Coordinates of C-alpha atoms and ligand atoms in Angstrom, one line a residue:
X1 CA 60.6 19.0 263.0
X2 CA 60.7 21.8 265.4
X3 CA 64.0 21.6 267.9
X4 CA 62.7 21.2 271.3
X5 CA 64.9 22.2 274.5
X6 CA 64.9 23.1 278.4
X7 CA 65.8 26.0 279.2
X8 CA 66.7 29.0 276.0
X9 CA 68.3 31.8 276.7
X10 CA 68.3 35.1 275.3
X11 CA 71.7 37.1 275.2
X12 CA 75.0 36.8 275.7
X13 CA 75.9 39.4 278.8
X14 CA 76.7 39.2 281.8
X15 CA 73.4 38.1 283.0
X16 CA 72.1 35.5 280.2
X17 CA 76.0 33.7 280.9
X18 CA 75.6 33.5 284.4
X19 CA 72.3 32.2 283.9
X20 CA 74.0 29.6 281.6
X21 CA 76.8 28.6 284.1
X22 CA 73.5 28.2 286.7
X23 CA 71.3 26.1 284.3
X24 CA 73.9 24.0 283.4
X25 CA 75.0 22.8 286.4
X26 CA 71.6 21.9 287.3
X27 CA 71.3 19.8 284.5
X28 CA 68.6 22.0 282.2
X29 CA 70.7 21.9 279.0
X30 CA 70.3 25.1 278.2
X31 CA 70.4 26.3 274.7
X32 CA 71.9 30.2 274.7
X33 CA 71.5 32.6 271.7
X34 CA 74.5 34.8 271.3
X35 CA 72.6 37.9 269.8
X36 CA 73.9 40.4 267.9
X37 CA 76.2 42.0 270.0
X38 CA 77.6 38.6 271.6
X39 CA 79.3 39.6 275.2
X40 CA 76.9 42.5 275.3
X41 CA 77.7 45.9 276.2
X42 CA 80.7 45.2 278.5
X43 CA 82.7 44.4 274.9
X44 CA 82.4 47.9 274.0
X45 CA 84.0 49.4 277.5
X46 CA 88.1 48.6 277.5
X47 CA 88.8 47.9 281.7
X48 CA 86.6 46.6 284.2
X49 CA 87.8 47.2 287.5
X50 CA 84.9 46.8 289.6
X51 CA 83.7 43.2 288.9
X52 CA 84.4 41.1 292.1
X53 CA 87.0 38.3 291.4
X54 CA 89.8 40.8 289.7
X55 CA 91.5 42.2 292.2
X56 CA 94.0 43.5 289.1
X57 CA 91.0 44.1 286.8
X58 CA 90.1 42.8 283.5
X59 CA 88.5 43.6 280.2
X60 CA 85.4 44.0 279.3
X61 CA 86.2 41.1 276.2
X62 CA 88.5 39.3 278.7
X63 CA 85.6 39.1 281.4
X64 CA 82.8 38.3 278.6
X65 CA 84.9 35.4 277.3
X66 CA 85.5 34.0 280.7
X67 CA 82.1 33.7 281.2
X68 CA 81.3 32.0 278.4
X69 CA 84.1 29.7 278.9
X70 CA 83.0 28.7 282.2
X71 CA 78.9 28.4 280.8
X72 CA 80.8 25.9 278.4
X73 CA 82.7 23.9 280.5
X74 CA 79.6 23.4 282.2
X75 CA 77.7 21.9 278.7
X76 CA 76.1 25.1 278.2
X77 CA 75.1 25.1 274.0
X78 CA 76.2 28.7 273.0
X79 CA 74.8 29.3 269.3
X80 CA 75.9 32.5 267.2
X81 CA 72.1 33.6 266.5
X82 CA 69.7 36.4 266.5
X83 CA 66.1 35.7 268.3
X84 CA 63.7 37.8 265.7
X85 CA 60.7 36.6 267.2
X86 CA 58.8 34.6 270.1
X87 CA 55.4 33.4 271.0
X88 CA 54.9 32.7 274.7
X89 CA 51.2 32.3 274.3
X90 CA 51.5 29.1 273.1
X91 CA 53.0 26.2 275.0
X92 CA 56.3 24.9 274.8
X93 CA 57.1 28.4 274.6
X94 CA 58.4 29.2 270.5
X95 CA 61.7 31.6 269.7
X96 CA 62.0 32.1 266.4
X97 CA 66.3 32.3 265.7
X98 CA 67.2 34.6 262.2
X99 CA 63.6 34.5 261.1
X100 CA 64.1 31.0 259.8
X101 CA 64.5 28.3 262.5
X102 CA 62.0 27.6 265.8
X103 CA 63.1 26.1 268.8
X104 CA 60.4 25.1 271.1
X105 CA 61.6 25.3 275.0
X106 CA 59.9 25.0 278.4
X107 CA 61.1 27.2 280.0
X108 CA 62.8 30.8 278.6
X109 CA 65.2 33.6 280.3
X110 CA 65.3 36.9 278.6
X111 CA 68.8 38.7 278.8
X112 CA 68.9 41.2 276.0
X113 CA 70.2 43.7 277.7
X114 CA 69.5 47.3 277.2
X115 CA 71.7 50.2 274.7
X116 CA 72.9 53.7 276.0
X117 CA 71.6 56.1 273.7
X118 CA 73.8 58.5 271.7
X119 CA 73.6 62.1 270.3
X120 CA 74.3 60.6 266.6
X121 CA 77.6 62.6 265.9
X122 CA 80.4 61.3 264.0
X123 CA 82.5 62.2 266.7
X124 CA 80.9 59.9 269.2
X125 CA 82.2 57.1 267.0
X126 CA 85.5 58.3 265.8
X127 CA 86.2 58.8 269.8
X128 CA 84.8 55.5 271.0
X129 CA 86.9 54.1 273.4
X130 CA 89.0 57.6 273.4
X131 CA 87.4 59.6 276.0
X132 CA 83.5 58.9 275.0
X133 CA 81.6 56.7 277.3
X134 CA 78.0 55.9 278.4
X135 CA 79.2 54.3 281.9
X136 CA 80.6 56.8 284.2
X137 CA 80.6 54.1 287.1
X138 CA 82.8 51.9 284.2
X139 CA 84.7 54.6 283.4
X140 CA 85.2 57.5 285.3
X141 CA 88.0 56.3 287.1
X142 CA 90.0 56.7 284.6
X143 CA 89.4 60.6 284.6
X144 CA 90.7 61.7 287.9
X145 CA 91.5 65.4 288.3
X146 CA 90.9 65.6 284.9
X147 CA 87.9 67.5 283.2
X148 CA 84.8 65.5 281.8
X149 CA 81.6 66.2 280.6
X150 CA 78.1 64.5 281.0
X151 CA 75.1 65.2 278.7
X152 CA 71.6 65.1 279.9
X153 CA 69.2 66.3 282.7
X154 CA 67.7 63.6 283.9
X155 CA 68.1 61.5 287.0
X156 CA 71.4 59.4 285.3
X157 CA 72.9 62.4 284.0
X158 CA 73.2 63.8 287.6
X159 CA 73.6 60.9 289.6
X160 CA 76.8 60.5 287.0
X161 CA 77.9 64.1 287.2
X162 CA 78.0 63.6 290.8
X163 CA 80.1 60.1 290.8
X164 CA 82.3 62.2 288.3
X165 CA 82.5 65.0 290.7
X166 CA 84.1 62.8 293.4
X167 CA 86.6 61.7 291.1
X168 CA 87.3 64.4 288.3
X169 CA 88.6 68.2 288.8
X170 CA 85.7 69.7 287.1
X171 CA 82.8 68.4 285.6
X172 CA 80.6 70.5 283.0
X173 CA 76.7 69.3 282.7
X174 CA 75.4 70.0 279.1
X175 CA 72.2 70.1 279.5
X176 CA 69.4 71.2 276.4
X177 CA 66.8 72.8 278.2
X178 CA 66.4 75.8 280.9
X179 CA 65.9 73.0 283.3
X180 CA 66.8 69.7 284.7
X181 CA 64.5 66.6 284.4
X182 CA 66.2 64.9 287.2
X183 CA 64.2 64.8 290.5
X184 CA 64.1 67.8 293.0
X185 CA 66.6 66.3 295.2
X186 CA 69.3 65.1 292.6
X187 CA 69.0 68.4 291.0
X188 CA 69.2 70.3 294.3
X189 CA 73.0 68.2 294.6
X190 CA 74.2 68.8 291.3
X191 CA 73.3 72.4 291.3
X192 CA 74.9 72.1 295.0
X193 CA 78.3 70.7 294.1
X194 CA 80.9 73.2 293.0
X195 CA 83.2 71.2 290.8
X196 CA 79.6 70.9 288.4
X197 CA 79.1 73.4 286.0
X198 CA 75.6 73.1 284.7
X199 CA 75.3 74.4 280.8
X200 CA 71.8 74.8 280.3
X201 CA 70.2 75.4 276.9
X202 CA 73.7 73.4 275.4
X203 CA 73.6 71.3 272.8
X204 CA 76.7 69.1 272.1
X205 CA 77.9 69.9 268.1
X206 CA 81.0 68.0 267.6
X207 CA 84.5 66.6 269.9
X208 CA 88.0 67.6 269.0
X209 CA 91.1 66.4 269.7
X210 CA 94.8 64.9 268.2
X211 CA 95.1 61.5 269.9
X212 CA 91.2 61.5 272.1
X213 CA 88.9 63.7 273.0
X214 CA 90.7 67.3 274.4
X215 CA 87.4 69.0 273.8
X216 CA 83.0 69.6 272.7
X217 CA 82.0 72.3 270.5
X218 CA 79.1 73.6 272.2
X219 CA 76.1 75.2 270.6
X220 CA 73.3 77.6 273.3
X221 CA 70.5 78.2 271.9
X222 CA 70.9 76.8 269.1
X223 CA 68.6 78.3 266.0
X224 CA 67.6 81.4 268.3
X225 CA 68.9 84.7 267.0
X226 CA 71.0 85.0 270.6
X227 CA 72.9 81.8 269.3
X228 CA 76.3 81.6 271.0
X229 CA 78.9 79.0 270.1
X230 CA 82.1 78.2 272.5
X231 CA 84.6 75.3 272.9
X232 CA 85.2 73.8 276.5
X233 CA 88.0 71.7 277.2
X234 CA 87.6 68.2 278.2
X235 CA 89.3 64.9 278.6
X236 CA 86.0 62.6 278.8
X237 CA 82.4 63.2 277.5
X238 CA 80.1 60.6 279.0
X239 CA 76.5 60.2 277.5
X240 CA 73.7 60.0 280.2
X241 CA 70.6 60.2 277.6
X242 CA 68.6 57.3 278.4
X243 CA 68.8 53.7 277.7
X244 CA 66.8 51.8 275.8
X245 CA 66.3 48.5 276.6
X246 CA 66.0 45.8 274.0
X247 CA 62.6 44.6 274.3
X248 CA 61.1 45.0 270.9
X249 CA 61.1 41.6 270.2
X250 CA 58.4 41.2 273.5
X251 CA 56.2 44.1 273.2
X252 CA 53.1 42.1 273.1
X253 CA 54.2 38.8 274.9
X254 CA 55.2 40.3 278.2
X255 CA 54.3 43.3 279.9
X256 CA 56.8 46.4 279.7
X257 CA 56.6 49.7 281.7
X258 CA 56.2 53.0 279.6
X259 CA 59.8 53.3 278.4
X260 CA 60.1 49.3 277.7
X261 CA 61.5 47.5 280.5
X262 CA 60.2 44.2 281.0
X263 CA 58.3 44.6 284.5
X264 CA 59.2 41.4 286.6
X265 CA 57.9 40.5 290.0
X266 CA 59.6 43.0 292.8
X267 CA 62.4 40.7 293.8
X268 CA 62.5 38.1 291.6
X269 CA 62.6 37.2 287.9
X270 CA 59.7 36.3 286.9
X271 CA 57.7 37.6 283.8
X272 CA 53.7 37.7 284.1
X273 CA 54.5 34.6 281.8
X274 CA 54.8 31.1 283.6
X275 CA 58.6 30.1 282.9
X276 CA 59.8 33.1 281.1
X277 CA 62.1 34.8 283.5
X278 CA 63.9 38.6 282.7
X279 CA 67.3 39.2 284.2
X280 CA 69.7 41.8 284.2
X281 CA 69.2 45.4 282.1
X282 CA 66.8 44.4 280.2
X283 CA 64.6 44.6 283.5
X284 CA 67.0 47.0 285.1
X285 CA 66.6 50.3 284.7
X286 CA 68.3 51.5 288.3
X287 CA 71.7 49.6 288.9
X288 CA 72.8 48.3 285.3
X289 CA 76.0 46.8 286.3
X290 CA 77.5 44.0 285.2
X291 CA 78.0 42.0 288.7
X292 CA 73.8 43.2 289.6
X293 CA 73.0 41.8 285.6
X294 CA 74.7 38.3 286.4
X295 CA 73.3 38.1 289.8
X296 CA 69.4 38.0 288.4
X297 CA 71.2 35.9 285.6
X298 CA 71.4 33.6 288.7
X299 CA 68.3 34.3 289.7
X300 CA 67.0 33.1 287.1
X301 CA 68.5 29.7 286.3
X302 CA 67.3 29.4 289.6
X303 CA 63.6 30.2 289.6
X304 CA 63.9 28.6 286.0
X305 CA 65.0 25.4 287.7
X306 CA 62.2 25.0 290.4
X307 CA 59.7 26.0 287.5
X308 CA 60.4 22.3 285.7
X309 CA 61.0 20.6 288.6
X310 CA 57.2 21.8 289.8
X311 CA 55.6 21.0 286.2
X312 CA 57.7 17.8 286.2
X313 CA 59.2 19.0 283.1
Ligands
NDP401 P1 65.5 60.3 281.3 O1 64.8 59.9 280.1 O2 64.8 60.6 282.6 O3 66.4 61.6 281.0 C1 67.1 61.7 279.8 C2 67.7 63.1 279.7 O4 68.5 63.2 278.5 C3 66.7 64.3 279.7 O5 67.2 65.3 280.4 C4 66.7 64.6 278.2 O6 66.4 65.9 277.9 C5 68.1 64.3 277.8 N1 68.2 64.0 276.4 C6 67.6 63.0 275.7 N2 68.0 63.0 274.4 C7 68.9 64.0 274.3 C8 69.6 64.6 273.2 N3 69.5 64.1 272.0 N4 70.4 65.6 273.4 C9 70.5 66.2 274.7 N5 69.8 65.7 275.7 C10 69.0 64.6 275.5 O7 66.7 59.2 281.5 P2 67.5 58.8 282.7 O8 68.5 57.7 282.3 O9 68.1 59.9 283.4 O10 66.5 58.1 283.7 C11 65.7 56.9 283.3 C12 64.8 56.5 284.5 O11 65.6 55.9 285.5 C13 64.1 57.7 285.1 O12 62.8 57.3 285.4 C14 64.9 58.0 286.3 O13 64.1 58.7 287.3 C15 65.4 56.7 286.7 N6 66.6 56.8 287.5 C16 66.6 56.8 288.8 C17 67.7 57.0 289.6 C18 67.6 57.0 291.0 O14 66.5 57.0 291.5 N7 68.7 57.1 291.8 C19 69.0 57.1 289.0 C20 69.0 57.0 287.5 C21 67.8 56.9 286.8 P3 64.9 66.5 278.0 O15 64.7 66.7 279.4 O16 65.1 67.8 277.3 O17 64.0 65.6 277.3

């Protein structure tokens, strides 16, 4: 016989433990499934300085496993588990966990989070944790007056050039086209501010350095016959590609936007589904910080909450 519960939750970040911590202490027994990457993305950053509560800072492990702690205490189940598939058409709500087992639930959160997208070198990996990062808002304080650079030329790429600006002695934009995506007026600062150097036409062949990145080996026009190739010296080299959130599992059970974001009611939680809430990046394409991801977590719990009490559930 199927498992029937409460309240399931989807992911193990910031937001789906918060949203444990909430549901548990108002009694929903929730059931969380850990994921693949259990703590989410914060596990791959090293400190976390700006997540209130810290005043010395933490880690980004430290941080996930005090939150899971605390969902614990509270009789939050936490199952190691990968949700492969769900079926919110039928009712109690099915979650299929490593293709093999379905729990039934009443009520479902959705906190899978979303992943930074990388170029795909080698170097990217060798240097993880070394001077390559996908958070300058995480990370770039640990670059002042020191050189950085940020790929992209979209809207992130020069909102995060700019943060990096206000912190780092010089920051280099590598950018692969003639132009910038980013919108008129985030381009019109970035072009403005004279610590950014925008490299247009760049594309990003390789890091180098002894102990952590020193430097990128930079390609322009790359394949033209005026092909260039230079080295510029760096200390960080932040990736502001795009996200992608992780939503494949939903495509056709909730509504996404184009790129894949779950689209939620403005304000709130809550999935065109009855009782399927989304919180944190998973419906976040703006803020995507840890202390905005575990207050929707909240949200959540919360809307998840008056949901059952409402059906009598
Ligand atoms: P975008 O998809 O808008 O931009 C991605 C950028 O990365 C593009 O310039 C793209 O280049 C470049 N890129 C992608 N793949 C590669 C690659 N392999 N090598 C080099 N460059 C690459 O993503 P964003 O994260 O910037 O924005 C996502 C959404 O969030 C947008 O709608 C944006 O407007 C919004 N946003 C809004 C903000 C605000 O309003 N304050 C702040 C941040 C984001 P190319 O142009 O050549 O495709």
């Amino acid at each position: 016989m199927n498992e029937k519960v409460r309240c399931l939750i989807i992911g193990s970040g910031p937001a789906g433990f918060t949203a444990a911590i909430y549901a548990a202490r108002a009694n929903l027994s929730p059931v969380l499934y850990e994921g693949i990457q259990p703590g989410g993305q914060l596990t791959t950053t090293t400190d976390v300085e700006n997540f209130p509560g810290y005043p010395e800072g933490t880690t980004g492990v430290d941080l996930m496993e005090d939150l899971k702690k605390q969902a614990t205490r509270f009789g939050a189940d936490i199952r190691t588990g990968n949700v492969t598939s769900v079926d919110f058409i039928s009712y109690p709500r099915k979650v299929m966990i490593d293709a093999e087992k379905t729990v039934e639930t009443d009520s479902v959160i959705i906190a899978t989070g979303a992943s930074a997208k990388y170029l795909g070198l080698p170097d990217e990996t060798k240097y993880a944790g070394m001077g390559v990062s996908a958070c300058a808002t995480c990370d770039g304080f640990f670059y002042r007056k020191k050189r950085v650079a940020v790929v992209g030329g979209g809207d992130t790429a020069c909102e995060e050039a700019m943060y990096l600006a206000g912190l780092a002695e010089k920051v280099y934009l590598i950018v692969r086209k003639p132009y910038l995506r980013a919108s008129k007026i985030m381009q019109d600062r970035a072009m403005q501010n004279p610590k950014i150097e925008v490299l247009f036409e760049c594309n990003t062949v390789g890091l180098f350095g002894e102990n952590g990145v020193e430097g990128a080996h930079i390609v322009k026009h790359m394949g033209e016959a005026n092909e260039e190739r230079f080295d510029i010296n760096i200390d960080g080299f932040f990736l502001a590609i795009g996200h992608t959130p992780n939503t494949d599992i939903f495509k056709d059970q909730v509504n996404l936007d184009s790129v894949g974001y779950i689209i939620t009611e403005p304000g709130t939680p809550k999935t065109c589904v009855d009782g399927v809430f989304a919180a944190g990046d998973v419906a976040d394409a703006r803020y995507r910080q840890a202390i905005t991801a575990a207050g929707t977590g909240c949200q959540a719990a919360l809307e998840a909450e008056r949901y059952l009490s409402e059906k009598g559930l």
